[in-house]
XYZ file of C-alpha atoms in Angstrom:
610
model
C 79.661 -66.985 -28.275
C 79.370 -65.888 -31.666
C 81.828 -63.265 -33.484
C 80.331 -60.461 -36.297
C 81.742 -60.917 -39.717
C 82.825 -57.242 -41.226
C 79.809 -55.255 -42.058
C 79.016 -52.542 -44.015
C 77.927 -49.204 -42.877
C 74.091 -48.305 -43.044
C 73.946 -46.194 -45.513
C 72.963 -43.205 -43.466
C 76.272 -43.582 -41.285
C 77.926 -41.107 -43.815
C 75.741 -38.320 -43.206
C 73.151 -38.504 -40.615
C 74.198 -41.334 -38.251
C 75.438 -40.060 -34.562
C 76.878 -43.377 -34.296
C 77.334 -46.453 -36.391
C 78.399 -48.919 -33.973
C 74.656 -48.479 -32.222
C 71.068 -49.913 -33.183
C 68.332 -49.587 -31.497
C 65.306 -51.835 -31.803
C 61.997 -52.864 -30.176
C 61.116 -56.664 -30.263
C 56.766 -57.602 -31.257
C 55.423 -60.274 -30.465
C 51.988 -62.126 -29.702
C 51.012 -63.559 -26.853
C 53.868 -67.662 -26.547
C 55.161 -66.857 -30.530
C 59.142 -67.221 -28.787
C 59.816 -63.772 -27.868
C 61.372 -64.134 -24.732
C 63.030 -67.614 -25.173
C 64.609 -66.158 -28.372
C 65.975 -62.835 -26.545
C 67.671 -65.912 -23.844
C 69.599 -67.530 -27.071
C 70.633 -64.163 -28.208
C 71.715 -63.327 -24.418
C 73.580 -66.496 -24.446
C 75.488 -66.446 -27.585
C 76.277 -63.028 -27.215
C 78.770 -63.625 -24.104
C 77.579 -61.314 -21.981
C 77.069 -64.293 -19.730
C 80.241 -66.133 -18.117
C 80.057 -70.004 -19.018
C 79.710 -70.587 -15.394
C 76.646 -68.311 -14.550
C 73.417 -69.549 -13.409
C 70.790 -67.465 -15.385
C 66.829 -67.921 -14.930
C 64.796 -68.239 -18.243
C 62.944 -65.749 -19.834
C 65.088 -63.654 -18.466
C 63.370 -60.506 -19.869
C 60.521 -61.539 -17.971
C 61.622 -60.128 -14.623
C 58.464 -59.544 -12.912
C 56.437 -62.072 -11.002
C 53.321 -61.585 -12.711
C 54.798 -61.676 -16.386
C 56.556 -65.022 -15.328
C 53.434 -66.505 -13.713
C 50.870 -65.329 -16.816
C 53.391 -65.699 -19.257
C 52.823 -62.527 -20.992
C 55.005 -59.150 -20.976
C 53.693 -56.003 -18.626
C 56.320 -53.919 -18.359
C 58.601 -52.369 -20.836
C 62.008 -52.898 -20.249
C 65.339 -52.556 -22.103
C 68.701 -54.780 -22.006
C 71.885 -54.502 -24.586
C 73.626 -57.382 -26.240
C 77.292 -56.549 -27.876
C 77.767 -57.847 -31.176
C 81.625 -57.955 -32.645
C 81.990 -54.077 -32.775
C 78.552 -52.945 -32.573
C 76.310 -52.594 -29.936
C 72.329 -53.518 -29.915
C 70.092 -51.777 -27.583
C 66.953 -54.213 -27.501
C 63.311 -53.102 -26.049
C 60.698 -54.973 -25.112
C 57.482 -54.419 -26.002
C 54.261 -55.995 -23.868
C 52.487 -57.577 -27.135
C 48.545 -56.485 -25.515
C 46.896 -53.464 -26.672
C 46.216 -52.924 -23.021
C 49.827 -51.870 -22.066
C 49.734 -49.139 -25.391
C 51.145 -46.850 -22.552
C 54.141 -49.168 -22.210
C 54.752 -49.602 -26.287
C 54.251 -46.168 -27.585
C 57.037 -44.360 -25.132
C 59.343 -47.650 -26.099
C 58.826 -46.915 -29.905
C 60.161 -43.569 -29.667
C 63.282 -44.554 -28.624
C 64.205 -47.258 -31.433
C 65.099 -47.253 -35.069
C 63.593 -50.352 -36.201
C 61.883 -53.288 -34.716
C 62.053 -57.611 -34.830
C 58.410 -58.785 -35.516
C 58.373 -62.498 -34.104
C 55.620 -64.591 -35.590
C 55.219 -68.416 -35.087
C 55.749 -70.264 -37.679
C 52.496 -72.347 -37.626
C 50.165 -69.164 -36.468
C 51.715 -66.264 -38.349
C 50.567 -62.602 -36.745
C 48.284 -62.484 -34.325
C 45.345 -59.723 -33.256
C 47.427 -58.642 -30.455
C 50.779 -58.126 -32.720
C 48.191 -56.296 -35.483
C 48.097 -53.262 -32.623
C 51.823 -53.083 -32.176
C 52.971 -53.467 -35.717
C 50.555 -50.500 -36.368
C 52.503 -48.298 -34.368
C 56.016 -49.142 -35.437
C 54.915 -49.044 -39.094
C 53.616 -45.327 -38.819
C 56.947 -44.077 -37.075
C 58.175 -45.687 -39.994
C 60.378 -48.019 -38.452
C 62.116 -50.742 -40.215
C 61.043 -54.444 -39.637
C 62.823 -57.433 -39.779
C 60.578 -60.528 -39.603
C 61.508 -63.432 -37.600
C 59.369 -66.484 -38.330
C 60.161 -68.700 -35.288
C 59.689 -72.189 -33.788
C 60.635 -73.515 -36.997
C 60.764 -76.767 -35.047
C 56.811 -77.182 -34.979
C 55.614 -80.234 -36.767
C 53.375 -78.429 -38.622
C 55.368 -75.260 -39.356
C 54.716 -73.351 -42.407
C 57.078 -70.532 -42.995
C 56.275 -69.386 -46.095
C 52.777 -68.923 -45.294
C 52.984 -67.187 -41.931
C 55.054 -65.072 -44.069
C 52.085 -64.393 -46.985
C 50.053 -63.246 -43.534
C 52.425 -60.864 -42.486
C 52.366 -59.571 -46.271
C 49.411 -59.114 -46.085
C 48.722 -58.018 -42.664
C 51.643 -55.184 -43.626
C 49.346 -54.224 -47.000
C 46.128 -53.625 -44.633
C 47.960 -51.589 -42.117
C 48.925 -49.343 -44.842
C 52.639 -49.928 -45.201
C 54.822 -48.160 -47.918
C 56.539 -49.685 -50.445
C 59.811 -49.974 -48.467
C 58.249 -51.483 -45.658
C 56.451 -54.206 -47.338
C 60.500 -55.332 -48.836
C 60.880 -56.288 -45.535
C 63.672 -58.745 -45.104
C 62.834 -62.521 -43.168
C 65.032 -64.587 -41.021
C 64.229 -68.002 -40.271
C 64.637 -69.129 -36.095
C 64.042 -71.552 -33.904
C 64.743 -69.260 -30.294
C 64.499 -72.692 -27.974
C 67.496 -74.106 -29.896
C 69.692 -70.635 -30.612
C 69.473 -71.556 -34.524
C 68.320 -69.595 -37.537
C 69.015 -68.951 -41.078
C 67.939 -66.787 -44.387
C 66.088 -69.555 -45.986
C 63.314 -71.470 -44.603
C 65.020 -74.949 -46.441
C 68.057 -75.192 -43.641
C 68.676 -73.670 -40.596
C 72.161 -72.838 -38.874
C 73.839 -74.033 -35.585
C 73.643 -70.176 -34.014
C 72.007 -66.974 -34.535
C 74.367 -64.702 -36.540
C 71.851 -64.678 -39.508
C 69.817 -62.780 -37.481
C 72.363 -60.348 -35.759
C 74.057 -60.075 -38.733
C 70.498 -59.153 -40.484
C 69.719 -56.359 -37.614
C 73.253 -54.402 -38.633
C 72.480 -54.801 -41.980
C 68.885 -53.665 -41.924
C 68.236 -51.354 -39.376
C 69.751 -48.110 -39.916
C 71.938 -46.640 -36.681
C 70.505 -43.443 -34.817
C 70.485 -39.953 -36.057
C 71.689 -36.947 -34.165
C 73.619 -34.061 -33.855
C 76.792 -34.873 -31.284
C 77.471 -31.555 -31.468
C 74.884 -30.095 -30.661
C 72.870 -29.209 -26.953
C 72.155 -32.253 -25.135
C 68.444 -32.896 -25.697
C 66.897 -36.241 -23.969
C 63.542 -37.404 -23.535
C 62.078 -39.423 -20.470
C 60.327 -42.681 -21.200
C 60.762 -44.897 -18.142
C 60.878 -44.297 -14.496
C 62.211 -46.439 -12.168
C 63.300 -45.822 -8.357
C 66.289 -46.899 -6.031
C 66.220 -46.654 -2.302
C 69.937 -45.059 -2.433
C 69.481 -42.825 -5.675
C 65.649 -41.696 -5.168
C 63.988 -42.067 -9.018
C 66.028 -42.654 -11.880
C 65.045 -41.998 -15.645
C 65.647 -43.902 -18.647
C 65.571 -42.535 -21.962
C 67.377 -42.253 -25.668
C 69.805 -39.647 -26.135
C 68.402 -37.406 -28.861
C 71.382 -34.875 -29.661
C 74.405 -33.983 -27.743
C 76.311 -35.825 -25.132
C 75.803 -36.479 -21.056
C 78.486 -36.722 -18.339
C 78.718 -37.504 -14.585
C 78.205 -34.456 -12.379
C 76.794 -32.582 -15.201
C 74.625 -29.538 -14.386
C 71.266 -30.067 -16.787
C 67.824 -28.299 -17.045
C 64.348 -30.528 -16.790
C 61.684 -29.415 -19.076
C 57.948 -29.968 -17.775
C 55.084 -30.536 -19.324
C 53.423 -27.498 -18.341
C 56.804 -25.611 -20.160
C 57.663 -24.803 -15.892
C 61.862 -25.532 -15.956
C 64.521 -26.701 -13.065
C 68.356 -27.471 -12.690
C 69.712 -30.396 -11.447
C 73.023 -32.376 -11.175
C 73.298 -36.007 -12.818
C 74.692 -37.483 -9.611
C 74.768 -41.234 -11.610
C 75.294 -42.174 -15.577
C 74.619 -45.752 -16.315
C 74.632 -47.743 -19.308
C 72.963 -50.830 -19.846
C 75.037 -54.044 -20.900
C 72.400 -57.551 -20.876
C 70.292 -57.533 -17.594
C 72.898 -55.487 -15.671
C 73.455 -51.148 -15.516
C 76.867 -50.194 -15.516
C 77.964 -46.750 -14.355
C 79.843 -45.106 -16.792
C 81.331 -41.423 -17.375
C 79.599 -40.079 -20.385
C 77.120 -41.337 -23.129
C 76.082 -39.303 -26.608
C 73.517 -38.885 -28.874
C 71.622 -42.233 -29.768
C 72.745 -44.439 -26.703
C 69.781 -45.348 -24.148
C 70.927 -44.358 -20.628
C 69.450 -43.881 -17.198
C 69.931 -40.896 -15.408
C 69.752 -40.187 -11.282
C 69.242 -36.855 -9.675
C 66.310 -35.719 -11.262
C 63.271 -36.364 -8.402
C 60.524 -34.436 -10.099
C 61.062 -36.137 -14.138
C 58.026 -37.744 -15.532
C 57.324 -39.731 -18.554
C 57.314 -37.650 -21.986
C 59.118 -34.681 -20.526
C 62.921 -33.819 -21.793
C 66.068 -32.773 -20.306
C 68.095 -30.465 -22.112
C 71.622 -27.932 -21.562
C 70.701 -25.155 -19.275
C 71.465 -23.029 -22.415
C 69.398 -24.505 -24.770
C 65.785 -25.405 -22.828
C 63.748 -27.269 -26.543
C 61.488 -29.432 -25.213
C 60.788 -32.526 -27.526
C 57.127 -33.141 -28.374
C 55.580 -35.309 -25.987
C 55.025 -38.983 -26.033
C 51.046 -39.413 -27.845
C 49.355 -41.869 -25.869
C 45.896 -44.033 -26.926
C 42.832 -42.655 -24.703
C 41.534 -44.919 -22.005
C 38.427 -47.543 -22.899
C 37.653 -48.774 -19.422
C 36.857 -47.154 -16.382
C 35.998 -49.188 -12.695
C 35.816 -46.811 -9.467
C 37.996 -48.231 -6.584
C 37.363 -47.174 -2.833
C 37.823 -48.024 1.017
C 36.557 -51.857 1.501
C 33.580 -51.046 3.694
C 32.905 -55.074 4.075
C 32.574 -56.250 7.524
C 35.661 -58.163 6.647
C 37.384 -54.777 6.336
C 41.053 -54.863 7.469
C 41.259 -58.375 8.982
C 43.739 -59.206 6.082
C 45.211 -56.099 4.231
C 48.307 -53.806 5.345
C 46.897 -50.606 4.001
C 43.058 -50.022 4.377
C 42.858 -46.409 4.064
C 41.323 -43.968 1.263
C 44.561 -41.760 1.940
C 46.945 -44.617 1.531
C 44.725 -45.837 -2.004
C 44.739 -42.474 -3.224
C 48.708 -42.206 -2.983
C 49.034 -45.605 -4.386
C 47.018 -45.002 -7.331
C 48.245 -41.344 -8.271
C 52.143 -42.980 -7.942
C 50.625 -45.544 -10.342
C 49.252 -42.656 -12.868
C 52.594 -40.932 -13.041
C 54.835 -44.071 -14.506
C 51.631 -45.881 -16.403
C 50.644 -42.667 -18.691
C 48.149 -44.964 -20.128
C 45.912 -44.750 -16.551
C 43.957 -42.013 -15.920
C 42.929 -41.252 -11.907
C 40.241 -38.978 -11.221
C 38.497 -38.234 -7.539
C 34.913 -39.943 -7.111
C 32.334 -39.549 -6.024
C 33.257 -39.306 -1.996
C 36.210 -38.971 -0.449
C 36.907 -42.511 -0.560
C 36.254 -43.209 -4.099
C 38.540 -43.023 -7.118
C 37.687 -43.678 -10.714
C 40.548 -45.429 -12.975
C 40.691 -45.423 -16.674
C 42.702 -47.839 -18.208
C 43.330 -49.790 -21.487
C 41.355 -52.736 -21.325
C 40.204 -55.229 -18.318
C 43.483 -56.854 -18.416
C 45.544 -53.643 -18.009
C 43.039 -52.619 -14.524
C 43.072 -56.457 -13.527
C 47.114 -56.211 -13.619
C 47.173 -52.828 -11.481
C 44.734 -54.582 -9.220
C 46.703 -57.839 -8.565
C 49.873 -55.897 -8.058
C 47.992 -53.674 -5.504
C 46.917 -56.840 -3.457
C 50.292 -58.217 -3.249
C 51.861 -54.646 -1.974
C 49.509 -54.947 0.869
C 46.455 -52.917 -0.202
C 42.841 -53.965 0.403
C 40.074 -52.596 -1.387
C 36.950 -53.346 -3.553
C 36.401 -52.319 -6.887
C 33.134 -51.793 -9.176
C 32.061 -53.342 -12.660
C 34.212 -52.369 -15.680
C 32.400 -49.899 -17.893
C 33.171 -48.417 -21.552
C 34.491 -45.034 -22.055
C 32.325 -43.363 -24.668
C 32.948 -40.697 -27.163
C 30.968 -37.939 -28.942
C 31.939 -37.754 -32.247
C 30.474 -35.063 -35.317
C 27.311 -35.310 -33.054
C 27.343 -39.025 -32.961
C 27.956 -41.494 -29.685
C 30.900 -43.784 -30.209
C 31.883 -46.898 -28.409
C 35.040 -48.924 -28.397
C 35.022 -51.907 -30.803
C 37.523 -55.046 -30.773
C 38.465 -57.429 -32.943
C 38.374 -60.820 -31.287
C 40.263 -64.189 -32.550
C 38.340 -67.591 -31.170
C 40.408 -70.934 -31.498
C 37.548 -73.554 -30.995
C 36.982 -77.549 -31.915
C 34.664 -77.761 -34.809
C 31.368 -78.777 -32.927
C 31.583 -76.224 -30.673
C 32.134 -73.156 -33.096
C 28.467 -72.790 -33.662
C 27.484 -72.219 -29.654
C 30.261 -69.246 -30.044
C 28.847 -67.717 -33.203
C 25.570 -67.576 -31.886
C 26.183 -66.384 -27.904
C 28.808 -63.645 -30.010
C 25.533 -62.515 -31.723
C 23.352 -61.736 -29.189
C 26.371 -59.851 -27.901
C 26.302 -57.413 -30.941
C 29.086 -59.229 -32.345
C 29.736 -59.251 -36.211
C 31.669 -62.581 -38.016
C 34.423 -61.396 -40.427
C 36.193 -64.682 -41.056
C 36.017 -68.138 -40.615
C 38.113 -70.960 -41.201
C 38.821 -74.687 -39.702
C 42.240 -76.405 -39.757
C 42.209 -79.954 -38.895
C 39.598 -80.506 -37.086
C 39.470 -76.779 -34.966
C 37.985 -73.316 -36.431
C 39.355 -70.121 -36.316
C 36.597 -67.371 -35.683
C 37.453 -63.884 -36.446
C 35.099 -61.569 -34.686
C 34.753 -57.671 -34.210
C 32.619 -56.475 -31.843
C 31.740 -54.138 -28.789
C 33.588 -53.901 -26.248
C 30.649 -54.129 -23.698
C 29.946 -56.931 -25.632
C 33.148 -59.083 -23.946
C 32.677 -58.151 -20.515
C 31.306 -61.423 -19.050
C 32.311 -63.325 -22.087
C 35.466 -65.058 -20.832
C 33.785 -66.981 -18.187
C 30.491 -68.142 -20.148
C 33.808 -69.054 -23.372
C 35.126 -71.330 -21.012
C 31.647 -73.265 -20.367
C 30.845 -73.287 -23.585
C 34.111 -74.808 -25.226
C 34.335 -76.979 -21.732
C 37.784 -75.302 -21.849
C 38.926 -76.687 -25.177
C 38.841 -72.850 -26.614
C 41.779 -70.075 -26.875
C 40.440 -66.503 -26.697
C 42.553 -63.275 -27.893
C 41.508 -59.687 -28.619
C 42.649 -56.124 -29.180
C 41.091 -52.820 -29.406
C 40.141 -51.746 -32.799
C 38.286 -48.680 -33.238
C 35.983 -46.338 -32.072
C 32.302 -47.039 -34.120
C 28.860 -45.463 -33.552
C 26.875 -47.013 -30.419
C 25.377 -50.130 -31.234
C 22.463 -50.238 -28.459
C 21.751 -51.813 -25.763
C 23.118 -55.625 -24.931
C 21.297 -57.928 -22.885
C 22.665 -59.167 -19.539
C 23.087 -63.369 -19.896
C 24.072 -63.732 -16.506
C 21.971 -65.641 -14.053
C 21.263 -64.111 -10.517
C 23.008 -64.743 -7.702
C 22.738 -66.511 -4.491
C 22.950 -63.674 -1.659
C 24.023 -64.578 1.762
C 20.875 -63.944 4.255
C 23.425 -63.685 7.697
C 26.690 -63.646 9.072
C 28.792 -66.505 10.194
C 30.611 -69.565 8.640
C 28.576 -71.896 5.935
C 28.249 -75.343 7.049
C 28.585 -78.148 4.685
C 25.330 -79.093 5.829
C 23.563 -76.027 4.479
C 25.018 -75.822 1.384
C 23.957 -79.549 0.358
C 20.051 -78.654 0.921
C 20.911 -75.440 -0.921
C 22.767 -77.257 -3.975
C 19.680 -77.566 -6.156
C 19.403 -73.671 -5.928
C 22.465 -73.306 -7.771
C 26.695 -73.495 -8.212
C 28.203 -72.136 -4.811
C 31.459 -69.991 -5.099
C 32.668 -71.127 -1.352
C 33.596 -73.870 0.719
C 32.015 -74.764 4.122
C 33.653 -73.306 6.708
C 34.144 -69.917 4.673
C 33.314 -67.020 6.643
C 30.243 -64.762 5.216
C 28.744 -61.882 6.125
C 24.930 -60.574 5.180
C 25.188 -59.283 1.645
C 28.057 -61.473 0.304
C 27.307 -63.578 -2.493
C 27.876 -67.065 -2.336
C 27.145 -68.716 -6.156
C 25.148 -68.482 -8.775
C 21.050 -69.195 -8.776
C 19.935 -71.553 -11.261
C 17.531 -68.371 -12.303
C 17.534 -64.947 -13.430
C 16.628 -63.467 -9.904
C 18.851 -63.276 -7.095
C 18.010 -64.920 -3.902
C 18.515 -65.087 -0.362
C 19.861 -68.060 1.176
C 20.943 -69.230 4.827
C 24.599 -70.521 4.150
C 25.209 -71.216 7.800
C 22.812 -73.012 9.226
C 23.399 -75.755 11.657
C 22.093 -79.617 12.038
C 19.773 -79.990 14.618
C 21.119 -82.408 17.789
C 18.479 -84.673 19.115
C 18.427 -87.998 20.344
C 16.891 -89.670 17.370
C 18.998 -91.424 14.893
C 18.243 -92.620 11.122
C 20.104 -95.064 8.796
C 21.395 -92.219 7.082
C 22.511 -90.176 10.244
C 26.094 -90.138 9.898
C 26.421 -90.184 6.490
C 29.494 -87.265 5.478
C 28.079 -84.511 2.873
C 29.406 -84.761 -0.453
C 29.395 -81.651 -2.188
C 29.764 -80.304 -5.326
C 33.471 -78.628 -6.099
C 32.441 -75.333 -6.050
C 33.669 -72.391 -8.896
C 37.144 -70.515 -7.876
C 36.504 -66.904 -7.771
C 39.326 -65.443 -8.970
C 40.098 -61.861 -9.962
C 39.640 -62.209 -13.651
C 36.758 -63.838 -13.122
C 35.040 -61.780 -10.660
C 35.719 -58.686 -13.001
C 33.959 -60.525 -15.375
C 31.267 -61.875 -13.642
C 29.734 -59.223 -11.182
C 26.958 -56.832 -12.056
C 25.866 -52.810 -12.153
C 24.751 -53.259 -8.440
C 27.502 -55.525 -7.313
C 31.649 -54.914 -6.166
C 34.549 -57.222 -5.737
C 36.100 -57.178 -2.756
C 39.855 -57.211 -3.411
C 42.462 -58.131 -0.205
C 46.180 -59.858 0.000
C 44.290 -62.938 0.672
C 41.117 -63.486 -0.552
C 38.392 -62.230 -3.490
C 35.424 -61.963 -2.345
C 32.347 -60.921 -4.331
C 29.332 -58.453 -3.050
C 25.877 -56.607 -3.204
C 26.850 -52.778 -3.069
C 24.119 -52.666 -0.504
C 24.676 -54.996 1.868
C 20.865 -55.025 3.603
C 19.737 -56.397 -0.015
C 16.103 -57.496 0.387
């Protein structure tokens, strides 16, 4: 456990500051640049845990998904004390896709820590982020971490985020932004990039210093703004937010001010505050603490609660439009509800509208039948997250091919455009340029590093869908992948399809490993023998651009007659894993993905295809 030396005010603590003792920041970072193991250290040395205790790594990363992908979804806040002070630390998911999740967590802090690796420097995905905090004007503190990479090279991850600050129009203050020097995995950092300490207080001590404490009026009418839901059995839905102005007590009588300007009383009937993982009730908070709040059922994101005398709404939380929209409905398979707990449109339509209220990134509209639903979301990974959390709560359902929101703009039709990052080995970074081509895509920057090249890419957004898969082939997995949503641009024209056809099953029933080795030379299979099928399914790829019929489940003839070769077992090919990421990327305009708790199947819309 580490102890704060005396620090000086902020500043702003002589006029402005509600309290001094308080700062509230937002952590940024790409995609495995430390973020979460250096939170742990900072949870560790802190105190907050006892010697004794048995804590899980990454602890931030709560939720099954983030642990098992690695990546942050969701949001989420946690406080570490520090000597006298108090530091109220967000986390931010570091993919465009979760904007919905980063812009309502900005709101609430006064500065941010942008983690960088110290080999890498900023990333595409920490470009979208960084964006945002620099035009609340937030203050940044740079952490250049895993200083303990053989090839680290501080000084120049720190020229790229110079420079990466300069292009995303920082001002003058901003780009004086102050560096501390970390390795997260050992709990050690330091001012200068020569030495580095045995603990973190460098770093804490920097955030004090740095980022100025919250601004509000104590005295004034409570005024607090909601920017995370969450829900207890006991409690019914609780609300998280920053305390703008004014203070908040247990049993309080306060007024909830909609969106639609529409106002209602309520009772706080619980006050927590937040100290590490944990809530702790307490009696009373004020202006710049980040609390949650129970008793209010009908609170959703952006709105504000205020004194029943004083009913100001704040002005609510701007979110980034949708760029991806995929119609879900009823699985109408004749697989339908062998393996899923909730089947029905009704029971999808609830699910998804719950969704819509807490992810104010998601858009839900009705389809075109009662049983259809059309979701706009973020990206493909922010749908393929809502899906795979939707299949593990029991839902079954099938979903169609991603498309690209469009816009109209002076007269003009505007698509979404992303800037993509390829990581490839030298001989291979030629195959990418050119399949990126025919895909509309534009080269912006190119260079290789010991034997791999970096590609820097910006291109459509229709232009990706599909890509993943055909990356993977064509860097025989040697490649890394990243992108982020850049800009709307005019529309660019049509892309061809690259995609082979598919093989279509002709009849119901199980495939036989016998079938699918005379069928082999027709093309990859996606399924094992013994896999049940059904007419309309499809079953692998065809070696050509048509799709095909083929009779997965036929038998061996029995007869009397025997051959050399009679009993010699099948050897098949290992056939491709469909899996949900890739069967979003993979299926066509006339095709769905069949989406239950156990299995991904992938389909013909109309299942008597001829």
């Amino acid at each position: 456990m580490i102890m704060s030396s005396s620090m000086k005010p902020s500043p702003l603590a002589d006029s402005q500051a509600c309290n001094t003792f308080i700062r509230n920041i937002a952590i940024i970072a790409h995609v495995d640049h430390g973020k979460t193991t250096l939170v742990d250290s900072m949870f560790r040395q802190s105190g907050i845990f006892r010697e004794n205790e048995q804590v899980a790594e990454r602890a931030l990363d709560s939720n099954d998904l983030e642990r098992e992908r690695g990546i942050t979804i969701l949001a989420k806040n946690t406080a570490i004390p520090f000597g006298n002070h108090k530091i109220n630390i967000l986390d931010t998911p570091g993919h465009a896709d979760f904007s919905g999740e980063v812009e309502r967590v900005l709101t609430m802090v006064d500065g941010a820590l942008l983690v960088v690796d110290a080999v890498e420097g900023p990333m595409p995905q920490t470009r979208f982020v960084l964006r945002k905090a620099l035009s609340l004007g937030l203050t940044i503190v740079v952490v250049v971490n895993k200083m303990d990479r053989p090839a680290a090279d501080p000084l120049n991850a720190v020229d790229k985020v110079l420079d990466l600050f300069i292009e995303l129009g920082a001002d003058d203050e901003q780009l004086h932004f102050p560096v501390v020097y970390a390795c997260g995995l050992e709990g050690k950092s330091s001012l200068s990039h020569d030495t580095m300490l045995d603990d973190l207080r460098p770093l804490f001590e920097s955030i004090i210093e740095h980022v100025p404490p919250p601004i509000g009026d104590l005295d004034a009418p409570l005024q607090l703004q909601v920017s995370t839901l969450d829900y207890n059995d006991y409690l019914g839905r609780i609300i998280v937010g920053r305390i703008r102005r004014g203070k908040i007590t247990m049993g309080q009588m306060i007024t909830l001010v909609q969106r639609d300007g529409r106002t209602s009383s309520h009772r706080v009937n619980k006050l927590y505050g937040f100290e590490g993982l944990k809530r702790l009730e307490i009696e009373s908070a004020e202006a710049g603490d980040i609390v949650a709040v129970a008793g209010i059922p009908d609170a959703q994101i952006g709105e504000t609660i205020t004194a029943p005398d004083c009913p100001e709404a704040l002005p609510l939380i701007a979110i980034e439009e949708p760029t991806l929209k995929m119609t879900f409905s009823i699985n109408t398979s004749p697989l339908a509800g062998r393996e899923g707990q909730y089947v029905t449109s009704s029971k999808l339509k609830d699910r998804l509208w719950r969704e819509a209220k807490s992810n104010i990134s998601l858009h839900v509209e009705e389809g075109n039948s009662a049983e259809s639903f059309v979701v706009s979301g973020r990206g493909e990974l922010h749908l393929s997250i809502l899906i795979e959390t939707m299949r593990r709560e029991g839902y079954e359902f099938q979903v169609s091919k991603p498309e690209v929101l469009t816009k109209t703009i002076d007269g003009t039709l505007n698509e979404p455009f992303e800037t993509l990052i390829l990581d490839v080995p030298d001989d291979l970074a030629g195959g990418c340029i050119e399949k990126l081509c025919q895909r509309r895509g534009e080269l912006q920057h190119m260079q290789s590093v010991a034997g791999r090249t970096l590609l820097e890419f910006q291109i459509p957004a229709r232009g990706l869908l599909g890509f993943k898969g055909e990356f993977i082939r064509l860097t025989r997995g040697q490649g890394m992948m990243t992108h982020a949503f850049l800009e709307y641009r005019p529309w660019v024209g049509d892309i061809g399809s690259y995609r082979n056809g598919v093989l279509v099953a002709h009849e119901p029933g199980e495939a036989t490993a016998y079938a699918l080795r005379n069928l082999e030379d027709r093309g990859m299979f996606f399924i094992k023998p013994r896999t049940t099928v059904y007419r309309g399914m499809i079953v692998g790829e065809h070696t050509r651009q048509s799709d095909l019929l083929v009779n997965v489940c036929k038998a061996k003839k029995l007869t009397n007659m025997r051959s050399a070769t009679a009993d010699v077992l099948e050897v098949l090919s290992t056939p491709v894993e469909v899996t949900l990421e890739f069967g979003l990327d993979y299926i066509a305009q006339d095709e769905l993905m069949e989406v239950t708790p156990k299995s991904i199947r992938l389909r013909k819309e109309m299942l008597n295809f001829k």
